């Protein structure tokens, strides 16, 4: 496959234009809003479609997560979640921001929800740490720009990485508007030595990009993702395509927001505020 | 004359040196690799059988692992049904290496002989690393 520089820039430019001017810099979803908007979310938005037809045409599974923001106030909770994920996947901790590799981490409200900081109505939430991870977008820009299809979207909505194909070009990192991807500048094994680790999961190597995989190695067995298992009262994982699922029931009664909805990427991670 | 003797001797030495790799190996058979299957898991098997038949494994294991890799990661299917109808988990670390836990006396003995050095172990943990740490 060949894509010259001009073509790449055009695509990258278009990606950022998608939906610009549509909704604002952040989007508050009123309880139940998603029920009305599901067919749009699945990419074949046609208002005339009946509910039954929609069910037949859309994917049967779209994995999603909700984060109960107010329950993340305790730094111990955040630490427990991050440690569970990073240990389960042998994510190295280099101890400096330059080499940092992360799958899930906490950041400030201003960084998580750029531009919307002053518009937000409930100030009490702005001082809280926000757990950030790959949003497993419905329309993922990283997938569009990857020249080797090393990153791709699975039918169940998980944006996956095939490390065997990654050539380390880092286009996906430029494409991701959420900073969810890390590059292995150094050999991760140098700092994993002697640390608690998961013997059943591979490490990565210098020169590849990595990110959260929504625990595909666990969910195929029917397990919850490692982070959810570590804090089931904070995080909920479930099927967004099923109107009766745990996440849909939560989104029906709670106000939620997603990161940078103006980009049109349609994240699968919802922040309950 | 033009030093015919010297030229002939020189030629002989030259030819001898050039063909050294050919005649030096004569009569010295290179040991064919003998991959050992003497591991705790295999010892316990009533019938010593691999995932597929031995000939297939010998000739096609690299393709099989590649298929497993693509099925597991790209299709999200992690269960393989072999020719005998048995289901196995498609995993390099958890399936192949569980039985062949003697990597250096099994996989490596062949690979060293054949001059292949799969880069898998830059990321995948060897049985030793799974047991003793990275």
mmCIF file of C-alpha atoms in Angstrom:
data_model
loop_
_atom_site.group_PDB
_atom_site.id
_atom_site.type_symbol
_atom_site.label_atom_id
_atom_site.label_comp_id
_atom_site.label_asym_id
_atom_site.label_seq_id
_atom_site.Cartn_x
_atom_site.Cartn_y
_atom_site.Cartn_z
ATOM 1 C CA UNK A 1 0.000 0.000 0.000
ATOM 2 C CA UNK A 2 1.386 3.392 -0.839
ATOM 3 C CA UNK A 3 0.371 6.720 0.542
ATOM 4 C CA UNK A 4 2.425 9.766 -0.249
ATOM 5 C CA UNK A 5 2.946 12.613 2.149
ATOM 6 C CA UNK A 6 0.358 14.877 0.555
ATOM 7 C CA UNK A 7 -2.259 12.174 0.707
ATOM 8 C CA UNK A 8 -1.465 11.512 4.341
ATOM 9 C CA UNK A 9 -1.724 15.177 5.234
ATOM 10 C CA UNK A 10 -5.016 15.439 3.392
ATOM 11 C CA UNK A 11 -6.452 12.504 5.310
ATOM 12 C CA UNK A 12 -5.118 13.776 8.615
ATOM 13 C CA UNK A 13 -6.614 17.194 7.874
ATOM 14 C CA UNK A 14 -9.952 15.731 6.952
ATOM 15 C CA UNK A 15 -9.984 13.644 10.089
ATOM 16 C CA UNK A 16 -9.721 16.716 12.268
ATOM 17 C CA UNK A 17 -12.397 18.490 10.231
ATOM 18 C CA UNK A 18 -14.932 15.754 10.732
ATOM 19 C CA UNK A 19 -17.720 17.185 12.765
ATOM 20 C CA UNK A 20 -15.924 20.484 13.409
ATOM 21 C CA UNK A 21 -18.524 23.095 14.080
ATOM 22 C CA UNK A 22 -21.108 20.466 14.839
ATOM 23 C CA UNK A 23 -21.221 20.014 18.595
ATOM 24 C CA UNK A 24 -19.202 21.996 21.087
ATOM 25 C CA UNK A 25 -15.851 21.190 22.590
ATOM 26 C CA UNK A 26 -17.463 18.826 25.018
ATOM 27 C CA UNK A 27 -20.740 17.076 25.058
ATOM 28 C CA UNK A 28 -22.949 16.346 27.976
ATOM 29 C CA UNK A 29 -25.161 13.386 27.407
ATOM 30 C CA UNK A 30 -28.425 13.685 29.240
ATOM 31 C CA UNK A 31 -29.635 10.421 30.737
ATOM 32 C CA UNK A 32 -31.102 8.243 28.019
ATOM 33 C CA UNK A 33 -29.883 10.383 25.116
ATOM 34 C CA UNK A 34 -27.988 7.424 23.733
ATOM 35 C CA UNK A 35 -31.172 5.408 23.376
ATOM 36 C CA UNK A 36 -32.391 7.904 20.808
ATOM 37 C CA UNK A 37 -29.040 8.140 19.055
ATOM 38 C CA UNK A 38 -27.882 4.543 18.764
ATOM 39 C CA UNK A 39 -28.333 4.137 15.051
ATOM 40 C CA UNK A 40 -26.238 7.208 14.431
ATOM 41 C CA UNK A 41 -23.533 5.751 16.655
ATOM 42 C CA UNK A 42 -23.279 2.600 14.673
ATOM 43 C CA UNK A 43 -22.384 4.466 11.559
ATOM 44 C CA UNK A 44 -25.497 3.880 9.471
ATOM 45 C CA UNK A 45 -27.491 6.833 10.703
ATOM 46 C CA UNK A 46 -30.852 6.924 9.020
ATOM 47 C CA UNK A 47 -33.671 8.391 11.015
ATOM 48 C CA UNK A 48 -36.216 6.356 9.065
ATOM 49 C CA UNK A 49 -34.763 3.069 10.312
ATOM 50 C CA UNK A 50 -37.029 1.310 12.732
ATOM 51 C CA UNK A 51 -35.694 -0.052 16.008
ATOM 52 C CA UNK A 52 -35.964 -3.682 14.859
ATOM 53 C CA UNK A 53 -34.179 -3.006 11.601
ATOM 54 C CA UNK A 54 -31.445 -1.155 13.445
ATOM 55 C CA UNK A 55 -30.900 -4.124 15.729
ATOM 56 C CA UNK A 56 -30.457 -6.400 12.764
ATOM 57 C CA UNK A 57 -28.063 -4.171 10.834
ATOM 58 C CA UNK A 58 -25.794 -2.805 13.589
ATOM 59 C CA UNK A 59 -23.079 -4.756 15.374
ATOM 60 C CA UNK A 60 -24.311 -7.032 18.132
ATOM 61 C CA UNK A 61 -21.491 -6.123 20.458
ATOM 62 C CA UNK A 62 -19.771 -2.845 21.073
ATOM 63 C CA UNK A 63 -17.707 -2.908 24.226
ATOM 64 C CA UNK A 64 -17.756 0.242 26.297
ATOM 65 C CA UNK A 65 -16.796 1.513 29.729
ATOM 66 C CA UNK A 66 -18.153 3.998 32.200
ATOM 67 C CA UNK A 67 -15.964 5.822 34.717
ATOM 68 C CA UNK A 68 -17.629 7.164 37.860
ATOM 69 C CA UNK A 69 -15.603 10.335 38.207
ATOM 70 C CA UNK A 70 -16.469 11.184 41.798
ATOM 71 C CA UNK A 71 -15.234 7.832 42.995
ATOM 72 C CA UNK A 72 -11.737 8.532 41.654
ATOM 73 C CA UNK A 73 -10.988 11.232 44.211
ATOM 74 C CA UNK A 74 -8.986 8.855 46.395
ATOM 75 C CA UNK A 75 -5.469 8.530 44.926
ATOM 76 C CA UNK A 76 -5.347 4.984 46.302
ATOM 77 C CA UNK A 77 -8.242 3.986 44.035
ATOM 78 C CA UNK A 78 -6.508 5.408 40.981
ATOM 79 C CA UNK A 79 -3.297 3.675 41.945
ATOM 80 C CA UNK A 80 -5.054 0.354 42.431
ATOM 81 C CA UNK A 81 -6.623 0.574 38.975
ATOM 82 C CA UNK A 82 -3.436 1.617 37.172
ATOM 83 C CA UNK A 83 -1.353 -1.012 38.920
ATOM 84 C CA UNK A 84 -3.835 -3.769 38.098
ATOM 85 C CA UNK A 85 -3.740 -2.917 34.398
ATOM 86 C CA UNK A 86 -0.020 -2.296 34.110
ATOM 87 C CA UNK A 87 0.887 -5.467 35.976
ATOM 88 C CA UNK A 88 -1.532 -7.574 33.938
ATOM 89 C CA UNK A 89 0.040 -6.362 30.698
ATOM 90 C CA UNK A 90 3.671 -5.962 31.711
ATOM 91 C CA UNK A 91 3.651 -2.228 31.062
ATOM 92 C CA UNK A 92 7.059 -0.799 32.044
ATOM 93 C CA UNK A 93 7.473 2.136 34.441
ATOM 94 C CA UNK A 94 10.534 4.146 33.482
ATOM 95 C CA UNK A 95 9.851 6.748 36.144
ATOM 96 C CA UNK A 96 10.199 9.726 33.795
ATOM 97 C CA UNK A 97 7.688 11.424 31.489
ATOM 98 C CA UNK A 98 9.955 11.302 28.440
ATOM 99 C CA UNK A 99 10.024 7.507 28.199
ATOM 100 C CA UNK A 100 6.616 6.973 29.806
ATOM 101 C CA UNK A 101 4.507 4.054 28.606
ATOM 102 C CA UNK A 102 0.902 4.016 29.798
ATOM 103 C CA UNK A 103 -2.325 2.151 29.130
ATOM 104 C CA UNK A 104 -4.441 3.826 31.817
ATOM 105 C CA UNK A 105 -3.523 6.890 33.852
ATOM 106 C CA UNK A 106 -4.982 9.879 35.662
ATOM 107 C CA UNK A 107 -4.862 13.458 34.451
ATOM 108 C CA UNK A 108 -6.501 16.772 35.308
ATOM 109 C CA UNK A 109 -9.871 17.923 34.096
ATOM 110 C CA UNK A 110 -8.289 20.654 31.922
ATOM 111 C CA UNK A 111 -6.100 18.125 30.127
ATOM 112 C CA UNK A 112 -8.835 15.561 29.712
ATOM 113 C CA UNK A 113 -11.457 18.008 28.488
ATOM 114 C CA UNK A 114 -9.484 20.692 26.697
ATOM 115 C CA UNK A 115 -11.324 23.922 25.878
ATOM 116 C CA UNK A 116 -14.367 23.073 27.906
ATOM 117 C CA UNK A 117 -12.754 23.828 31.242
ATOM 118 C CA UNK A 118 -14.514 27.137 31.845
ATOM 119 C CA UNK A 119 -17.834 26.165 30.385
ATOM 120 C CA UNK A 120 -18.449 23.282 32.666
ATOM 121 C CA UNK A 121 -21.283 23.911 35.045
ATOM 122 C CA UNK A 122 -20.324 21.832 38.041
ATOM 123 C CA UNK A 123 -17.098 23.247 39.454
ATOM 124 C CA UNK A 124 -16.925 20.571 42.113
ATOM 125 C CA UNK A 125 -15.741 18.075 39.547
ATOM 126 C CA UNK A 126 -12.893 20.110 38.088
ATOM 127 C CA UNK A 127 -10.384 19.293 40.789
ATOM 128 C CA UNK A 128 -10.871 15.531 40.446
ATOM 129 C CA UNK A 129 -8.419 13.254 38.692
ATOM 130 C CA UNK A 130 -9.794 11.764 35.457
ATOM 131 C CA UNK A 131 -8.882 8.229 34.524
ATOM 132 C CA UNK A 132 -7.811 8.224 30.896
ATOM 133 C CA UNK A 133 -7.338 5.292 28.549
ATOM 134 C CA UNK A 134 -7.843 4.407 24.904
ATOM 135 C CA UNK A 135 -11.383 5.488 24.010
ATOM 136 C CA UNK A 136 -11.890 2.614 21.552
ATOM 137 C CA UNK A 137 -13.551 5.081 19.213
ATOM 138 C CA UNK A 138 -16.317 4.052 16.880
ATOM 139 C CA UNK A 139 -14.521 6.027 14.167
ATOM 140 C CA UNK A 140 -10.862 5.754 15.198
ATOM 141 C CA UNK A 141 -8.434 8.146 13.456
ATOM 142 C CA UNK A 142 -5.449 5.968 14.458
ATOM 143 C CA UNK A 143 -6.821 3.114 12.360
ATOM 144 C CA UNK A 144 -7.160 5.339 9.317
ATOM 145 C CA UNK A 145 -3.567 6.498 9.390
ATOM 146 C CA UNK A 146 -1.831 3.201 10.190
ATOM 147 C CA UNK A 147 0.026 2.184 7.013
ATOM 148 C CA UNK A 148 0.358 -1.519 7.929
ATOM 149 C CA UNK A 149 -3.072 -2.119 9.495
ATOM 150 C CA UNK A 150 -1.245 -2.970 12.702
ATOM 151 C CA UNK A 151 -3.982 -1.091 14.496
ATOM 152 C CA UNK A 152 -7.507 -1.968 13.487
ATOM 153 C CA UNK A 153 -11.051 -2.010 14.782
ATOM 154 C CA UNK A 154 -12.517 -5.371 15.686
ATOM 155 C CA UNK A 155 -16.169 -6.143 14.956
ATOM 156 C CA UNK A 156 -16.890 -5.830 18.690
ATOM 157 C CA UNK A 157 -15.629 -2.236 18.678
ATOM 158 C CA UNK A 158 -12.262 -2.826 20.350
ATOM 159 C CA UNK A 159 -9.491 -0.845 18.688
ATOM 160 C CA UNK A 160 -6.740 -3.442 18.762
ATOM 161 C CA UNK A 161 -3.000 -3.474 18.158
ATOM 162 C CA UNK A 162 -1.252 -6.257 16.293
ATOM 163 C CA UNK A 163 2.290 -5.760 17.544
ATOM 164 C CA UNK A 164 3.606 -8.172 14.966
ATOM 165 C CA UNK A 165 2.814 -5.658 12.247
ATOM 166 C CA UNK A 166 3.808 -2.453 14.007
ATOM 167 C CA UNK A 167 6.729 -0.734 12.286
ATOM 168 C CA UNK A 168 6.958 2.061 14.837
ATOM 169 C CA UNK A 169 6.119 4.901 12.436
ATOM 170 C CA UNK A 170 3.982 6.575 15.107
ATOM 171 C CA UNK A 171 1.383 7.919 12.664
ATOM 172 C CA UNK A 172 -1.231 6.508 15.048
ATOM 173 C CA UNK A 173 0.175 8.600 17.879
ATOM 174 C CA UNK A 174 -0.164 11.703 15.733
ATOM 175 C CA UNK A 175 -3.660 10.609 14.731
ATOM 176 C CA UNK A 176 -4.937 9.918 18.242
ATOM 177 C CA UNK A 177 -6.499 13.085 19.709
ATOM 178 C CA UNK A 178 -6.448 11.617 23.215
ATOM 179 C CA UNK A 179 -2.762 10.831 23.720
ATOM 180 C CA UNK A 180 -3.687 7.233 24.414
ATOM 181 C CA UNK A 181 -0.667 5.712 22.711
ATOM 182 C CA UNK A 182 2.892 5.329 23.915
ATOM 183 C CA UNK A 183 6.047 4.596 21.992
ATOM 184 C CA UNK A 184 8.674 2.237 23.344
ATOM 185 C CA UNK A 185 11.742 4.435 23.138
ATOM 186 C CA UNK A 186 13.663 1.976 25.290
ATOM 187 C CA UNK A 187 13.668 -1.753 25.843
ATOM 188 C CA UNK A 188 10.802 -2.254 28.327
ATOM 189 C CA UNK A 189 12.449 -5.342 29.788
ATOM 190 C CA UNK A 190 15.242 -3.337 31.363
ATOM 191 C CA UNK A 191 12.787 -1.916 33.926
ATOM 192 C CA UNK A 192 10.450 -4.915 34.175
ATOM 193 C CA UNK A 193 13.261 -7.004 35.595
ATOM 194 C CA UNK A 194 12.506 -8.137 39.112
ATOM 195 C CA UNK A 195 9.102 -6.391 39.236
ATOM 196 C CA UNK A 196 5.735 -8.122 39.717
ATOM 197 C CA UNK A 197 4.601 -9.212 36.263
ATOM 198 C CA UNK A 198 2.124 -11.379 34.396
ATOM 199 C CA UNK A 199 3.985 -14.470 33.177
ATOM 200 C CA UNK A 200 1.187 -15.277 30.718
ATOM 201 C CA UNK A 201 1.324 -12.030 28.761
ATOM 202 C CA UNK A 202 4.126 -10.920 26.426
ATOM 203 C CA UNK A 203 6.069 -7.698 26.865
ATOM 204 C CA UNK A 204 6.627 -5.342 23.979
ATOM 205 C CA UNK A 205 9.987 -4.399 22.499
ATOM 206 C CA UNK A 206 11.796 -1.196 21.620
ATOM 207 C CA UNK A 207 10.318 0.484 18.555
ATOM 208 C CA UNK A 208 6.638 -0.426 18.785
ATOM 209 C CA UNK A 209 3.634 1.630 19.856
ATOM 210 C CA UNK A 210 1.312 0.287 22.525
ATOM 211 C CA UNK A 211 -1.955 1.111 24.281
ATOM 212 C CA UNK A 212 -4.922 -0.312 26.190
ATOM 213 C CA UNK A 213 -6.420 -3.381 24.494
ATOM 214 C CA UNK A 214 -9.682 -3.415 26.501
ATOM 215 C CA UNK A 215 -8.313 -6.708 27.874
ATOM 216 C CA UNK A 216 -9.242 -8.751 24.797
ATOM 217 C CA UNK A 217 -7.208 -11.615 26.268
ATOM 218 C CA UNK A 218 -9.578 -11.615 29.259
ATOM 219 C CA UNK A 219 -12.969 -10.707 27.799
ATOM 220 C CA UNK A 220 -12.940 -13.606 25.333
ATOM 221 C CA UNK A 221 -12.912 -15.856 28.405
ATOM 222 C CA UNK A 222 -15.847 -13.948 29.896
ATOM 223 C CA UNK A 223 -13.682 -12.133 32.471
ATOM 224 C CA UNK A 224 -13.928 -8.424 33.202
ATOM 225 C CA UNK A 225 -11.028 -6.156 32.202
ATOM 226 C CA UNK A 226 -8.296 -6.050 34.841
ATOM 227 C CA UNK A 227 -9.043 -2.418 35.774
ATOM 228 C CA UNK A 228 -12.755 -3.132 36.260
ATOM 229 C CA UNK A 229 -11.969 -6.162 38.364
ATOM 230 C CA UNK A 230 -9.762 -3.973 40.558
ATOM 231 C CA UNK A 231 -12.492 -1.342 41.076
ATOM 232 C CA UNK A 232 -15.939 -2.578 40.070
ATOM 233 C CA UNK A 233 -17.624 0.280 41.928
ATOM 234 C CA UNK A 234 -15.770 2.875 39.837
ATOM 235 C CA UNK A 235 -15.641 1.269 36.390
ATOM 236 C CA UNK A 236 -18.321 -0.636 34.505
ATOM 237 C CA UNK A 237 -17.687 -2.592 31.353
ATOM 238 C CA UNK A 238 -20.421 -3.782 29.051
ATOM 239 C CA UNK A 239 -22.096 -3.942 25.685
ATOM 240 C CA UNK A 240 -23.228 -0.596 24.334
ATOM 241 C CA UNK A 241 -25.131 -2.254 21.488
ATOM 242 C CA UNK A 242 -27.447 -4.057 23.892
ATOM 243 C CA UNK A 243 -30.167 -1.692 25.197
ATOM 244 C CA UNK A 244 -30.494 -3.750 28.390
ATOM 245 C CA UNK A 245 -26.801 -3.995 29.211
ATOM 246 C CA UNK A 246 -25.253 -2.714 32.432
ATOM 247 C CA UNK A 247 -23.612 0.274 30.725
ATOM 248 C CA UNK A 248 -26.764 1.272 28.880
ATOM 249 C CA UNK A 249 -28.749 1.127 32.070
ATOM 250 C CA UNK A 250 -26.227 3.374 33.792
ATOM 251 C CA UNK A 251 -26.200 5.825 30.883
ATOM 252 C CA UNK A 252 -29.978 5.942 31.006
ATOM 253 C CA UNK A 253 -29.984 7.335 34.531
ATOM 254 C CA UNK A 254 -26.671 9.196 34.845
ATOM 255 C CA UNK A 255 -25.340 12.322 33.123
ATOM 256 C CA UNK A 256 -22.204 11.428 31.218
ATOM 257 C CA UNK A 257 -19.612 13.069 29.027
ATOM 258 C CA UNK A 258 -17.120 11.897 26.464
ATOM 259 C CA UNK A 259 -13.808 13.427 25.505
ATOM 260 C CA UNK A 260 -13.638 15.772 22.505
ATOM 261 C CA UNK A 261 -16.917 14.821 20.866
ATOM 262 C CA UNK A 262 -16.432 17.633 18.341
ATOM 263 C CA UNK A 263 -13.919 15.432 16.533
ATOM 264 C CA UNK A 264 -16.577 12.893 15.637
ATOM 265 C CA UNK A 265 -14.549 9.907 16.855
ATOM 266 C CA UNK A 266 -17.404 8.652 19.076
ATOM 267 C CA UNK A 267 -15.510 7.318 22.086
ATOM 268 C CA UNK A 268 -16.674 4.208 23.927
ATOM 269 C CA UNK A 269 -15.520 5.526 27.303
ATOM 270 C CA UNK A 270 -18.125 7.556 29.206
ATOM 271 C CA UNK A 271 -17.433 9.753 32.234
ATOM 272 C CA UNK A 272 -20.268 9.811 34.738
ATOM 273 C CA UNK A 273 -20.383 13.241 36.363
ATOM 274 C CA UNK B 1 60.583 -19.741 -19.804
ATOM 275 C CA UNK B 2 58.210 -17.645 -17.745
ATOM 276 C CA UNK B 3 58.633 -19.371 -14.364
ATOM 277 C CA UNK B 4 56.070 -22.084 -15.252
ATOM 278 C CA UNK B 5 56.910 -24.047 -12.077
ATOM 279 C CA UNK B 6 56.337 -21.145 -9.763
ATOM 280 C CA UNK B 7 53.062 -20.332 -11.483
ATOM 281 C CA UNK B 8 51.851 -23.933 -11.226
ATOM 282 C CA UNK B 9 52.734 -24.149 -7.516
ATOM 283 C CA UNK B 10 51.003 -20.844 -6.925
ATOM 284 C CA UNK B 11 47.918 -22.045 -8.747
ATOM 285 C CA UNK B 12 47.847 -25.246 -6.733
ATOM 286 C CA UNK B 13 48.033 -23.355 -3.445
ATOM 287 C CA UNK B 14 45.378 -20.925 -4.644
ATOM 288 C CA UNK B 15 43.003 -23.732 -5.684
ATOM 289 C CA UNK B 16 43.614 -25.532 -2.410
ATOM 290 C CA UNK B 17 42.696 -22.464 -0.383
ATOM 291 C CA UNK B 18 39.675 -21.615 -2.491
ATOM 292 C CA UNK B 19 38.162 -25.057 -2.115
ATOM 293 C CA UNK B 20 38.977 -25.386 1.595
ATOM 294 C CA UNK B 21 35.340 -25.150 2.720
ATOM 295 C CA UNK B 22 34.437 -28.054 0.410
ATOM 296 C CA UNK B 23 37.107 -30.594 1.306
ATOM 297 C CA UNK B 24 37.476 -29.665 4.965
ATOM 298 C CA UNK B 25 33.975 -30.989 5.628
ATOM 299 C CA UNK B 26 34.627 -34.327 3.934
ATOM 300 C CA UNK B 27 34.066 -37.287 6.173
ATOM 301 C CA UNK B 28 32.910 -35.081 9.041
ATOM 302 C CA UNK B 29 29.139 -35.462 9.200
ATOM 303 C CA UNK B 30 27.384 -32.472 10.778
ATOM 304 C CA UNK B 31 25.160 -33.621 13.621
ATOM 305 C CA UNK B 32 21.504 -33.424 12.642
ATOM 306 C CA UNK B 33 19.520 -31.791 15.439
ATOM 307 C CA UNK B 34 17.737 -34.091 17.836
ATOM 308 C CA UNK B 35 14.974 -32.058 19.411
ATOM 309 C CA UNK B 36 14.294 -33.469 22.882
ATOM 310 C CA UNK B 37 10.738 -34.014 24.039
ATOM 311 C CA UNK B 38 11.706 -34.921 27.568
ATOM 312 C CA UNK B 39 9.637 -32.384 29.531
ATOM 313 C CA UNK B 40 7.419 -32.856 32.606
ATOM 314 C CA UNK B 41 4.179 -32.287 30.664
ATOM 315 C CA UNK B 42 5.096 -34.537 27.746
ATOM 316 C CA UNK B 43 6.332 -37.256 30.114
ATOM 317 C CA UNK B 44 2.885 -37.389 31.649
ATOM 318 C CA UNK B 45 1.169 -37.857 28.269
ATOM 319 C CA UNK B 46 -0.041 -41.414 27.664
ATOM 320 C CA UNK B 47 0.397 -40.850 23.928
ATOM 321 C CA UNK B 48 3.178 -38.513 22.914
ATOM 322 C CA UNK B 49 1.388 -36.415 20.350
ATOM 323 C CA UNK B 50 1.821 -32.843 19.212
ATOM 324 C CA UNK B 51 -1.028 -30.518 18.263
ATOM 325 C CA UNK B 52 -0.955 -31.950 14.752
ATOM 326 C CA UNK B 53 0.942 -34.961 13.418
ATOM 327 C CA UNK B 54 4.712 -34.925 13.743
ATOM 328 C CA UNK B 55 5.445 -34.558 10.035
ATOM 329 C CA UNK B 56 3.098 -31.602 9.758
ATOM 330 C CA UNK B 57 4.656 -29.986 12.831
ATOM 331 C CA UNK B 58 8.174 -30.508 11.528
ATOM 332 C CA UNK B 59 7.448 -28.887 8.189
ATOM 333 C CA UNK B 60 4.652 -26.419 8.881
ATOM 334 C CA UNK B 61 4.836 -25.272 12.520
ATOM 335 C CA UNK B 62 5.924 -21.760 11.509
ATOM 336 C CA UNK B 63 2.823 -21.319 9.357
ATOM 337 C CA UNK B 64 0.598 -22.813 12.040
ATOM 338 C CA UNK B 65 1.867 -20.356 14.653
ATOM 339 C CA UNK B 66 1.338 -17.476 12.242
ATOM 340 C CA UNK B 67 -2.247 -18.592 11.672
ATOM 341 C CA UNK B 68 -2.779 -18.821 15.414
ATOM 342 C CA UNK B 69 -1.391 -15.336 15.827
ATOM 343 C CA UNK B 70 -3.722 -13.849 13.217
ATOM 344 C CA UNK B 71 -6.758 -15.771 14.434
ATOM 345 C CA UNK B 72 -6.165 -14.802 18.060
ATOM 346 C CA UNK B 73 -5.364 -11.153 17.516
ATOM 347 C CA UNK B 74 -7.110 -10.157 14.319
ATOM 348 C CA UNK B 75 -10.177 -12.392 14.362
ATOM 349 C CA UNK B 76 -10.477 -12.640 18.135
ATOM 350 C CA UNK B 77 -10.756 -16.445 17.957
ATOM 351 C CA UNK B 78 -8.479 -18.215 20.360
ATOM 352 C CA UNK B 79 -9.613 -21.802 20.096
ATOM 353 C CA UNK B 80 -8.116 -24.120 17.482
ATOM 354 C CA UNK B 81 -9.611 -27.447 16.449
ATOM 355 C CA UNK B 82 -6.970 -29.863 15.222
ATOM 356 C CA UNK B 83 -7.295 -32.745 12.761
ATOM 357 C CA UNK B 84 -8.185 -35.084 15.645
ATOM 358 C CA UNK B 85 -11.078 -32.814 16.606
ATOM 359 C CA UNK B 86 -9.463 -31.660 19.870
ATOM 360 C CA UNK B 87 -9.711 -28.029 20.925
ATOM 361 C CA UNK B 88 -6.545 -26.191 21.935
ATOM 362 C CA UNK B 89 -5.861 -22.623 23.007
ATOM 363 C CA UNK B 90 -4.040 -20.749 20.244
ATOM 364 C CA UNK B 91 -1.084 -19.450 22.196
ATOM 365 C CA UNK B 92 2.649 -19.566 21.728
ATOM 366 C CA UNK B 93 3.501 -19.138 25.400
ATOM 367 C CA UNK B 94 0.600 -21.014 26.935
ATOM 368 C CA UNK B 95 0.264 -23.933 24.520
ATOM 369 C CA UNK B 96 3.437 -24.702 22.533
ATOM 370 C CA UNK B 97 5.802 -23.780 25.323
ATOM 371 C CA UNK B 98 3.727 -25.434 28.019
ATOM 372 C CA UNK B 99 4.584 -28.817 26.493
ATOM 373 C CA UNK B 100 7.920 -27.826 24.948
ATOM 374 C CA UNK B 101 9.179 -26.133 28.084
ATOM 375 C CA UNK B 102 12.742 -27.143 27.192
ATOM 376 C CA UNK B 103 13.052 -24.393 24.584
ATOM 377 C CA UNK B 104 16.838 -24.546 24.274
ATOM 378 C CA UNK B 105 16.901 -28.305 23.778
ATOM 379 C CA UNK B 106 13.871 -28.324 21.496
ATOM 380 C CA UNK B 107 13.096 -25.232 19.421
ATOM 381 C CA UNK B 108 16.609 -23.808 19.604
ATOM 382 C CA UNK B 109 18.369 -27.073 18.745
ATOM 383 C CA UNK B 110 16.666 -27.057 15.329
ATOM 384 C CA UNK B 111 16.765 -23.333 14.804
ATOM 385 C CA UNK B 112 20.473 -23.075 15.512
ATOM 386 C CA UNK B 113 21.084 -25.864 13.040
ATOM 387 C CA UNK B 114 18.876 -24.227 10.399
ATOM 388 C CA UNK B 115 20.250 -20.771 11.135
ATOM 389 C CA UNK B 116 16.900 -19.215 11.985
ATOM 390 C CA UNK B 117 16.479 -16.911 14.927
ATOM 391 C CA UNK B 118 12.772 -16.106 15.449
ATOM 392 C CA UNK B 119 12.432 -12.665 17.044
ATOM 393 C CA UNK B 120 9.365 -13.776 19.000
ATOM 394 C CA UNK B 121 11.276 -13.871 22.299
ATOM 395 C CA UNK B 122 11.914 -10.141 22.222
ATOM 396 C CA UNK B 123 8.340 -9.920 23.507
ATOM 397 C CA UNK B 124 7.023 -13.381 24.283
ATOM 398 C CA UNK B 125 8.331 -14.811 27.523
ATOM 399 C CA UNK B 126 10.321 -18.025 27.413
ATOM 400 C CA UNK B 127 9.294 -20.847 29.756
ATOM 401 C CA UNK B 128 12.215 -19.876 31.972
ATOM 402 C CA UNK B 129 11.118 -16.233 32.110
ATOM 403 C CA UNK B 130 7.553 -17.306 32.827
ATOM 404 C CA UNK B 131 8.781 -19.233 35.827
ATOM 405 C CA UNK B 132 11.659 -17.183 37.125
ATOM 406 C CA UNK B 133 10.946 -13.615 36.019
ATOM 407 C CA UNK B 134 11.802 -11.349 33.127
#
